[in-house]
Amino acid sequence: EAQVTQNPRYLITVTGKKLTVTCSQNMNHEYMSWYRQDPGLGLRQIYYSMNVEVTDKGDVPEGYKVSRKEKRNFPLILESPSPNQTSLYFCASSFGYNEQFFGPGTRLTVL
Amino acid sequence: AQKVTQAQTEISVVEKEDVTLDCVYETRDTTYYLFWYKQPPSGELVFLIRRNSFDEQNEISGRYSWNFQKSTSSFNFTITASQVVDSAVYFCALRIDDKIIFGKGTRLHILP
């Protein structure tokens, strides 16, 4: 089944404790992206990647890192999480300029 | 600057009524793509439609239709004969090169 998976689905952590949210797709898509969704703000792009070893900043990259060492994986790294990074995070992938397929979301709470 | 505006934050209509969700975008680029996604109460994001900037043809898919007008930079979405299952948050998105910008979404309530 074609899908984008994210782990964990839910995470509660404390300020400053490094964490990684994994994202994996099995559709051989070149394009992958991370978003955060906050009430009243819609989805905002954090980082995106056009292919292996090619990443770029979206609109809200501060406090986040990504890597794309393999085509299927695009982890989101928070080196030192802060409470303002409490949010719902979505990973997505697409083929070319076609529609994005989204993961189920990761709800992160930073205390 | 690129921007997507969904001015309607929340809309409530009675079942079977028609409803139009507005999307206005801003870009100086001539090549871009527009999308609509649906987020039902269960939370997943579901693709509805994609349009590229060179294709202004309107589209109808069942009860859903889309009106793309470059002259007014709008890409509006109409649901005809709405149903309770249409209750969701709807997002319009603009893709320019590799960057994607979403509107803030319109929460649609269909009342039985």
PDB file of C-alpha atoms in Angstrom:
ATOM      1  CA  GLU A   1       0.000   0.000   0.000  1.00  0.00           C
ATOM      2  CA  ALA A   2       1.348   3.411  -1.015  1.00  0.00           C
ATOM      3  CA  GLN A   3       1.836   5.455   2.107  1.00  0.00           C
ATOM      4  CA  VAL A   4       3.769   7.991   4.135  1.00  0.00           C
ATOM      5  CA  THR A   5       4.511   6.916   7.678  1.00  0.00           C
ATOM      6  CA  GLN A   6       5.533   9.070  10.594  1.00  0.00           C
ATOM      7  CA  ASN A   7       6.791   8.093  14.013  1.00  0.00           C
ATOM      8  CA  PRO A   8       5.984   8.710  16.722  1.00  0.00           C
ATOM      9  CA  ARG A   9       2.355   9.728  16.339  1.00  0.00           C
ATOM     10  CA  TYR A  10       2.334  11.410  19.745  1.00  0.00           C
ATOM     11  CA  LEU A  11       5.216  12.769  21.756  1.00  0.00           C
ATOM     12  CA  ILE A  12       5.443  14.694  24.990  1.00  0.00           C
ATOM     13  CA  THR A  13       8.895  15.945  25.859  1.00  0.00           C
ATOM     14  CA  VAL A  14      10.667  18.623  27.852  1.00  0.00           C
ATOM     15  CA  THR A  15      12.443  21.745  26.765  1.00  0.00           C
ATOM     16  CA  GLY A  16      15.928  21.115  25.433  1.00  0.00           C
ATOM     17  CA  LYS A  17      15.723  17.366  24.986  1.00  0.00           C
ATOM     18  CA  LYS A  18      16.702  16.511  21.415  1.00  0.00           C
ATOM     19  CA  LEU A  19      14.186  14.563  19.416  1.00  0.00           C
ATOM     20  CA  THR A  20      13.706  13.150  15.939  1.00  0.00           C
ATOM     21  CA  VAL A  21      10.458  12.546  14.109  1.00  0.00           C
ATOM     22  CA  THR A  22      10.883  10.019  11.354  1.00  0.00           C
ATOM     23  CA  CYS A  23       9.158  10.113   7.980  1.00  0.00           C
ATOM     24  CA  SER A  24       9.254   7.417   5.357  1.00  0.00           C
ATOM     25  CA  GLN A  25       7.513   6.960   2.010  1.00  0.00           C
ATOM     26  CA  ASN A  26       7.320   3.886  -0.197  1.00  0.00           C
ATOM     27  CA  MET A  27       6.342   5.566  -3.462  1.00  0.00           C
ATOM     28  CA  ASN A  28       9.821   6.506  -4.705  1.00  0.00           C
ATOM     29  CA  HIS A  29       8.893  10.188  -4.603  1.00  0.00           C
ATOM     30  CA  GLU A  30      11.642  12.716  -5.096  1.00  0.00           C
ATOM     31  CA  TYR A  31       9.935  15.562  -3.244  1.00  0.00           C
ATOM     32  CA  MET A  32       9.403  15.456   0.503  1.00  0.00           C
ATOM     33  CA  SER A  33       8.364  18.177   2.903  1.00  0.00           C
ATOM     34  CA  TRP A  34       7.623  18.906   6.536  1.00  0.00           C
ATOM     35  CA  TYR A  35       4.817  21.144   7.784  1.00  0.00           C
ATOM     36  CA  ARG A  36       3.533  22.301  11.095  1.00  0.00           C
ATOM     37  CA  GLN A  37      -0.130  22.974  11.675  1.00  0.00           C
ATOM     38  CA  ASP A  38      -1.230  25.428  14.331  1.00  0.00           C
ATOM     39  CA  PRO A  39      -4.750  26.687  15.046  1.00  0.00           C
ATOM     40  CA  GLY A  40      -5.613  29.648  12.868  1.00  0.00           C
ATOM     41  CA  LEU A  41      -2.353  29.456  10.942  1.00  0.00           C
ATOM     42  CA  GLY A  42      -2.971  26.605   8.545  1.00  0.00           C
ATOM     43  CA  LEU A  43      -0.020  24.526   7.431  1.00  0.00           C
ATOM     44  CA  ARG A  44       3.372  26.145   7.242  1.00  0.00           C
ATOM     45  CA  GLN A  45       6.281  24.591   5.437  1.00  0.00           C
ATOM     46  CA  ILE A  46       9.339  23.945   7.582  1.00  0.00           C
ATOM     47  CA  TYR A  47      11.769  22.288   5.178  1.00  0.00           C
ATOM     48  CA  TYR A  48      11.547  20.508   1.875  1.00  0.00           C
ATOM     49  CA  SER A  49      13.754  18.268  -0.197  1.00  0.00           C
ATOM     50  CA  MET A  50      13.829  17.797  -3.922  1.00  0.00           C
ATOM     51  CA  ASN A  51      15.998  14.710  -3.796  1.00  0.00           C
ATOM     52  CA  VAL A  52      18.719  12.930  -1.855  1.00  0.00           C
ATOM     53  CA  GLU A  53      21.121  15.385  -0.217  1.00  0.00           C
ATOM     54  CA  VAL A  54      19.091  18.370  -1.469  1.00  0.00           C
ATOM     55  CA  THR A  55      17.166  20.253   1.195  1.00  0.00           C
ATOM     56  CA  ASP A  56      15.946  23.809   1.551  1.00  0.00           C
ATOM     57  CA  LYS A  57      14.183  26.030   4.041  1.00  0.00           C
ATOM     58  CA  GLY A  58      10.500  26.683   3.987  1.00  0.00           C
ATOM     59  CA  ASP A  59       8.780  29.538   5.761  1.00  0.00           C
ATOM     60  CA  VAL A  60       9.437  28.468   9.349  1.00  0.00           C
ATOM     61  CA  PRO A  61      12.767  26.619   9.546  1.00  0.00           C
ATOM     62  CA  GLU A  62      14.120  28.099  12.785  1.00  0.00           C
ATOM     63  CA  GLY A  63      14.761  25.472  15.424  1.00  0.00           C
ATOM     64  CA  TYR A  64      14.538  22.548  13.018  1.00  0.00           C
ATOM     65  CA  LYS A  65      16.945  20.431  11.010  1.00  0.00           C
ATOM     66  CA  VAL A  66      16.362  17.798   8.359  1.00  0.00           C
ATOM     67  CA  SER A  67      18.405  15.329   6.399  1.00  0.00           C
ATOM     68  CA  ARG A  68      17.826  13.341   3.240  1.00  0.00           C
ATOM     69  CA  LYS A  69      20.364  10.592   3.060  1.00  0.00           C
ATOM     70  CA  GLU A  70      18.024   8.134   1.382  1.00  0.00           C
ATOM     71  CA  LYS A  71      15.202   8.823  -1.008  1.00  0.00           C
ATOM     72  CA  ARG A  72      12.540   7.235   1.166  1.00  0.00           C
ATOM     73  CA  ASN A  73      13.399   8.906   4.498  1.00  0.00           C
ATOM     74  CA  PHE A  74      13.205  12.513   5.608  1.00  0.00           C
ATOM     75  CA  PRO A  75      13.588  12.877   9.376  1.00  0.00           C
ATOM     76  CA  LEU A  76      12.801  16.097  11.228  1.00  0.00           C
ATOM     77  CA  ILE A  77      15.211  16.910  14.035  1.00  0.00           C
ATOM     78  CA  LEU A  78      14.606  19.297  16.908  1.00  0.00           C
ATOM     79  CA  GLU A  79      18.001  19.800  18.541  1.00  0.00           C
ATOM     80  CA  SER A  80      16.701  21.797  21.490  1.00  0.00           C
ATOM     81  CA  PRO A  81      12.898  21.850  21.492  1.00  0.00           C
ATOM     82  CA  SER A  82      11.066  24.759  23.030  1.00  0.00           C
ATOM     83  CA  PRO A  83       7.392  25.146  24.025  1.00  0.00           C
ATOM     84  CA  ASN A  84       6.673  27.225  20.894  1.00  0.00           C
ATOM     85  CA  GLN A  85       7.391  24.117  18.850  1.00  0.00           C
ATOM     86  CA  THR A  86       4.370  22.411  20.341  1.00  0.00           C
ATOM     87  CA  SER A  87       2.347  21.645  17.249  1.00  0.00           C
ATOM     88  CA  LEU A  88       0.936  19.056  14.869  1.00  0.00           C
ATOM     89  CA  TYR A  89       3.529  18.024  12.321  1.00  0.00           C
ATOM     90  CA  PHE A  90       2.902  16.521   8.913  1.00  0.00           C
ATOM     91  CA  CYS A  91       5.330  14.943   6.510  1.00  0.00           C
ATOM     92  CA  ALA A  92       4.408  14.742   2.831  1.00  0.00           C
ATOM     93  CA  SER A  93       5.817  13.463  -0.432  1.00  0.00           C
ATOM     94  CA  SER A  94       5.043  13.887  -4.080  1.00  0.00           C
ATOM     95  CA  PHE A  95       6.153  12.898  -7.543  1.00  0.00           C
ATOM     96  CA  GLY A  96       7.217  15.949  -9.470  1.00  0.00           C
ATOM     97  CA  TYR A  97       4.640  18.709  -9.190  1.00  0.00           C
ATOM     98  CA  ASN A  98       1.770  16.366  -8.510  1.00  0.00           C
ATOM     99  CA  GLU A  99      -0.323  16.212  -5.379  1.00  0.00           C
ATOM    100  CA  GLN A 100       1.285  15.536  -2.044  1.00  0.00           C
ATOM    101  CA  PHE A 101       0.625  12.436  -0.017  1.00  0.00           C
ATOM    102  CA  PHE A 102       0.571  13.208   3.672  1.00  0.00           C
ATOM    103  CA  GLY A 103       1.541  11.171   6.676  1.00  0.00           C
ATOM    104  CA  PRO A 104      -0.929  10.772   9.561  1.00  0.00           C
ATOM    105  CA  GLY A 105       0.665  13.549  11.612  1.00  0.00           C
ATOM    106  CA  THR A 106       2.723  13.739  14.801  1.00  0.00           C
ATOM    107  CA  ARG A 107       1.350  15.653  17.738  1.00  0.00           C
ATOM    108  CA  LEU A 108       4.255  17.103  19.691  1.00  0.00           C
ATOM    109  CA  THR A 109       4.013  18.734  23.088  1.00  0.00           C
ATOM    110  CA  VAL A 110       7.076  20.454  24.540  1.00  0.00           C
ATOM    111  CA  LEU A 111       6.792  21.221  28.256  1.00  0.00           C
TER     112      LEU A 111
ATOM    113  CA  ALA B   1       5.784  37.950  -2.143  1.00  0.00           C
ATOM    114  CA  GLN B   2       3.759  34.794  -2.504  1.00  0.00           C
ATOM    115  CA  LYS B   3       0.641  34.402  -0.475  1.00  0.00           C
ATOM    116  CA  VAL B   4      -2.588  32.426  -0.272  1.00  0.00           C
ATOM    117  CA  THR B   5      -5.630  33.997   1.325  1.00  0.00           C
ATOM    118  CA  GLN B   6      -8.691  32.089   2.418  1.00  0.00           C
ATOM    119  CA  ALA B   7     -10.729  34.915   3.826  1.00  0.00           C
ATOM    120  CA  GLN B   8     -13.539  32.718   5.154  1.00  0.00           C
ATOM    121  CA  THR B   9     -12.345  31.332   8.457  1.00  0.00           C
ATOM    122  CA  GLU B  10     -15.494  29.388   9.180  1.00  0.00           C
ATOM    123  CA  ILE B  11     -18.729  28.740   7.254  1.00  0.00           C
ATOM    124  CA  SER B  12     -21.913  27.002   8.342  1.00  0.00           C
ATOM    125  CA  VAL B  13     -24.597  25.912   5.920  1.00  0.00           C
ATOM    126  CA  VAL B  14     -27.579  23.635   6.119  1.00  0.00           C
ATOM    127  CA  GLU B  15     -27.349  20.315   4.347  1.00  0.00           C
ATOM    128  CA  LYS B  16     -28.250  20.386   0.650  1.00  0.00           C
ATOM    129  CA  GLU B  17     -27.256  24.010   0.274  1.00  0.00           C
ATOM    130  CA  ASP B  18     -24.502  24.986  -2.133  1.00  0.00           C
ATOM    131  CA  VAL B  19     -21.375  26.575  -0.681  1.00  0.00           C
ATOM    132  CA  THR B  20     -18.336  28.248  -2.232  1.00  0.00           C
ATOM    133  CA  LEU B  21     -14.965  28.430  -0.560  1.00  0.00           C
ATOM    134  CA  ASP B  22     -12.775  31.274  -1.739  1.00  0.00           C
ATOM    135  CA  CYS B  23      -9.061  31.155  -2.428  1.00  0.00           C
ATOM    136  CA  VAL B  24      -7.045  34.133  -3.620  1.00  0.00           C
ATOM    137  CA  TYR B  25      -3.346  33.821  -4.324  1.00  0.00           C
ATOM    138  CA  GLU B  26      -0.501  36.204  -4.995  1.00  0.00           C
ATOM    139  CA  THR B  27       2.566  35.522  -7.091  1.00  0.00           C
ATOM    140  CA  ARG B  28       4.616  37.203  -9.781  1.00  0.00           C
ATOM    141  CA  ASP B  29       5.638  33.895 -11.264  1.00  0.00           C
ATOM    142  CA  THR B  30       3.983  32.713 -14.443  1.00  0.00           C
ATOM    143  CA  THR B  31       4.407  29.025 -13.690  1.00  0.00           C
ATOM    144  CA  TYR B  32       2.752  27.704 -10.561  1.00  0.00           C
ATOM    145  CA  TYR B  33       0.396  25.039  -9.295  1.00  0.00           C
ATOM    146  CA  LEU B  34      -2.720  25.329  -7.178  1.00  0.00           C
ATOM    147  CA  PHE B  35      -4.192  22.643  -4.968  1.00  0.00           C
ATOM    148  CA  TRP B  36      -7.135  22.014  -2.700  1.00  0.00           C
ATOM    149  CA  TYR B  37      -6.927  19.617   0.240  1.00  0.00           C
ATOM    150  CA  LYS B  38      -9.556  18.464   2.694  1.00  0.00           C
ATOM    151  CA  GLN B  39      -8.925  17.737   6.368  1.00  0.00           C
ATOM    152  CA  PRO B  40     -11.904  15.922   7.915  1.00  0.00           C
ATOM    153  CA  PRO B  41     -12.355  15.730  11.692  1.00  0.00           C
ATOM    154  CA  SER B  42     -10.247  12.560  11.739  1.00  0.00           C
ATOM    155  CA  GLY B  43      -7.245  14.736  10.863  1.00  0.00           C
ATOM    156  CA  GLU B  44      -5.762  13.285   7.711  1.00  0.00           C
ATOM    157  CA  LEU B  45      -5.103  15.479   4.691  1.00  0.00           C
ATOM    158  CA  VAL B  46      -6.826  14.424   1.495  1.00  0.00           C
ATOM    159  CA  PHE B  47      -5.988  15.738  -1.956  1.00  0.00           C
ATOM    160  CA  LEU B  48      -8.906  17.103  -3.985  1.00  0.00           C
ATOM    161  CA  ILE B  49      -7.539  18.817  -7.080  1.00  0.00           C
ATOM    162  CA  ARG B  50      -4.459  20.254  -8.781  1.00  0.00           C
ATOM    163  CA  ARG B  51      -4.320  22.987 -11.418  1.00  0.00           C
ATOM    164  CA  ASN B  52      -1.294  24.418 -13.211  1.00  0.00           C
ATOM    165  CA  SER B  53      -1.123  28.078 -14.165  1.00  0.00           C
ATOM    166  CA  PHE B  54      -1.537  27.339 -17.855  1.00  0.00           C
ATOM    167  CA  ASP B  55      -4.764  25.438 -17.491  1.00  0.00           C
ATOM    168  CA  GLU B  56      -7.692  27.695 -16.672  1.00  0.00           C
ATOM    169  CA  GLN B  57     -10.286  25.128 -17.519  1.00  0.00           C
ATOM    170  CA  ASN B  58     -12.826  24.722 -14.771  1.00  0.00           C
ATOM    171  CA  GLU B  59     -13.390  21.276 -13.409  1.00  0.00           C
ATOM    172  CA  ILE B  60     -16.331  19.365 -12.041  1.00  0.00           C
ATOM    173  CA  SER B  61     -16.088  16.167 -10.076  1.00  0.00           C
ATOM    174  CA  GLY B  62     -19.425  14.969  -8.838  1.00  0.00           C
ATOM    175  CA  ARG B  63     -20.727  17.580  -6.405  1.00  0.00           C
ATOM    176  CA  TYR B  64     -17.408  19.421  -6.394  1.00  0.00           C
ATOM    177  CA  SER B  65     -16.382  22.089  -8.866  1.00  0.00           C
ATOM    178  CA  TRP B  66     -13.495  24.494  -9.136  1.00  0.00           C
ATOM    179  CA  ASN B  67     -13.314  27.886 -10.799  1.00  0.00           C
ATOM    180  CA  PHE B  68      -9.811  29.040 -11.686  1.00  0.00           C
ATOM    181  CA  GLN B  69      -9.524  32.651 -12.831  1.00  0.00           C
ATOM    182  CA  LYS B  70      -6.066  34.044 -13.447  1.00  0.00           C
ATOM    183  CA  SER B  71      -7.480  37.528 -14.026  1.00  0.00           C
ATOM    184  CA  THR B  72      -8.547  37.723 -10.391  1.00  0.00           C
ATOM    185  CA  SER B  73      -5.909  35.287  -9.026  1.00  0.00           C
ATOM    186  CA  SER B  74      -8.625  33.117  -7.597  1.00  0.00           C
ATOM    187  CA  PHE B  75      -9.200  29.399  -7.393  1.00  0.00           C
ATOM    188  CA  ASN B  76     -12.591  28.927  -5.769  1.00  0.00           C
ATOM    189  CA  PHE B  77     -14.177  25.669  -4.730  1.00  0.00           C
ATOM    190  CA  THR B  78     -17.907  24.987  -4.795  1.00  0.00           C
ATOM    191  CA  ILE B  79     -19.754  22.119  -3.185  1.00  0.00           C
ATOM    192  CA  THR B  80     -23.198  21.568  -4.617  1.00  0.00           C
ATOM    193  CA  ALA B  81     -25.926  19.995  -2.512  1.00  0.00           C
ATOM    194  CA  SER B  82     -23.674  19.800   0.519  1.00  0.00           C
ATOM    195  CA  GLN B  83     -23.749  16.793   2.820  1.00  0.00           C
ATOM    196  CA  VAL B  84     -22.796  16.347   6.454  1.00  0.00           C
ATOM    197  CA  VAL B  85     -19.747  14.331   5.331  1.00  0.00           C
ATOM    198  CA  ASP B  86     -18.411  17.469   3.667  1.00  0.00           C
ATOM    199  CA  SER B  87     -17.795  18.981   7.101  1.00  0.00           C
ATOM    200  CA  ALA B  88     -14.047  19.537   7.254  1.00  0.00           C
ATOM    201  CA  VAL B  89     -11.303  22.104   7.038  1.00  0.00           C
ATOM    202  CA  TYR B  90     -10.405  22.902   3.450  1.00  0.00           C
ATOM    203  CA  PHE B  91      -7.001  24.216   2.459  1.00  0.00           C
ATOM    204  CA  CYS B  92      -5.934  25.931  -0.723  1.00  0.00           C
ATOM    205  CA  ALA B  93      -2.213  25.725  -1.570  1.00  0.00           C
ATOM    206  CA  LEU B  94       0.152  27.355  -4.052  1.00  0.00           C
ATOM    207  CA  ARG B  95       3.322  25.709  -5.311  1.00  0.00           C
ATOM    208  CA  ILE B  96       6.027  27.780  -6.964  1.00  0.00           C
ATOM    209  CA  ASP B  97       9.123  25.780  -7.891  1.00  0.00           C
ATOM    210  CA  ASP B  98       9.784  23.711  -4.801  1.00  0.00           C
ATOM    211  CA  LYS B  99       8.119  25.915  -2.221  1.00  0.00           C
ATOM    212  CA  ILE B 100       4.519  25.334  -1.125  1.00  0.00           C
ATOM    213  CA  ILE B 101       2.345  27.875   0.634  1.00  0.00           C
ATOM    214  CA  PHE B 102      -0.954  26.960   2.244  1.00  0.00           C
ATOM    215  CA  GLY B 103      -3.817  29.222   3.110  1.00  0.00           C
ATOM    216  CA  LYS B 104      -5.040  29.240   6.682  1.00  0.00           C
ATOM    217  CA  GLY B 105      -7.964  27.058   5.797  1.00  0.00           C
ATOM    218  CA  THR B 106     -11.747  27.353   5.900  1.00  0.00           C
ATOM    219  CA  ARG B 107     -13.641  25.299   8.442  1.00  0.00           C
ATOM    220  CA  LEU B 108     -16.897  24.156   6.891  1.00  0.00           C
ATOM    221  CA  HIS B 109     -19.812  22.979   9.016  1.00  0.00           C
ATOM    222  CA  ILE B 110     -22.675  21.245   7.259  1.00  0.00           C
ATOM    223  CA  LEU B 111     -25.673  21.230   9.557  1.00  0.00           C
ATOM    224  CA  PRO B 112     -28.213  18.409   9.260  1.00  0.00           C
TER     225      PRO B 112
END
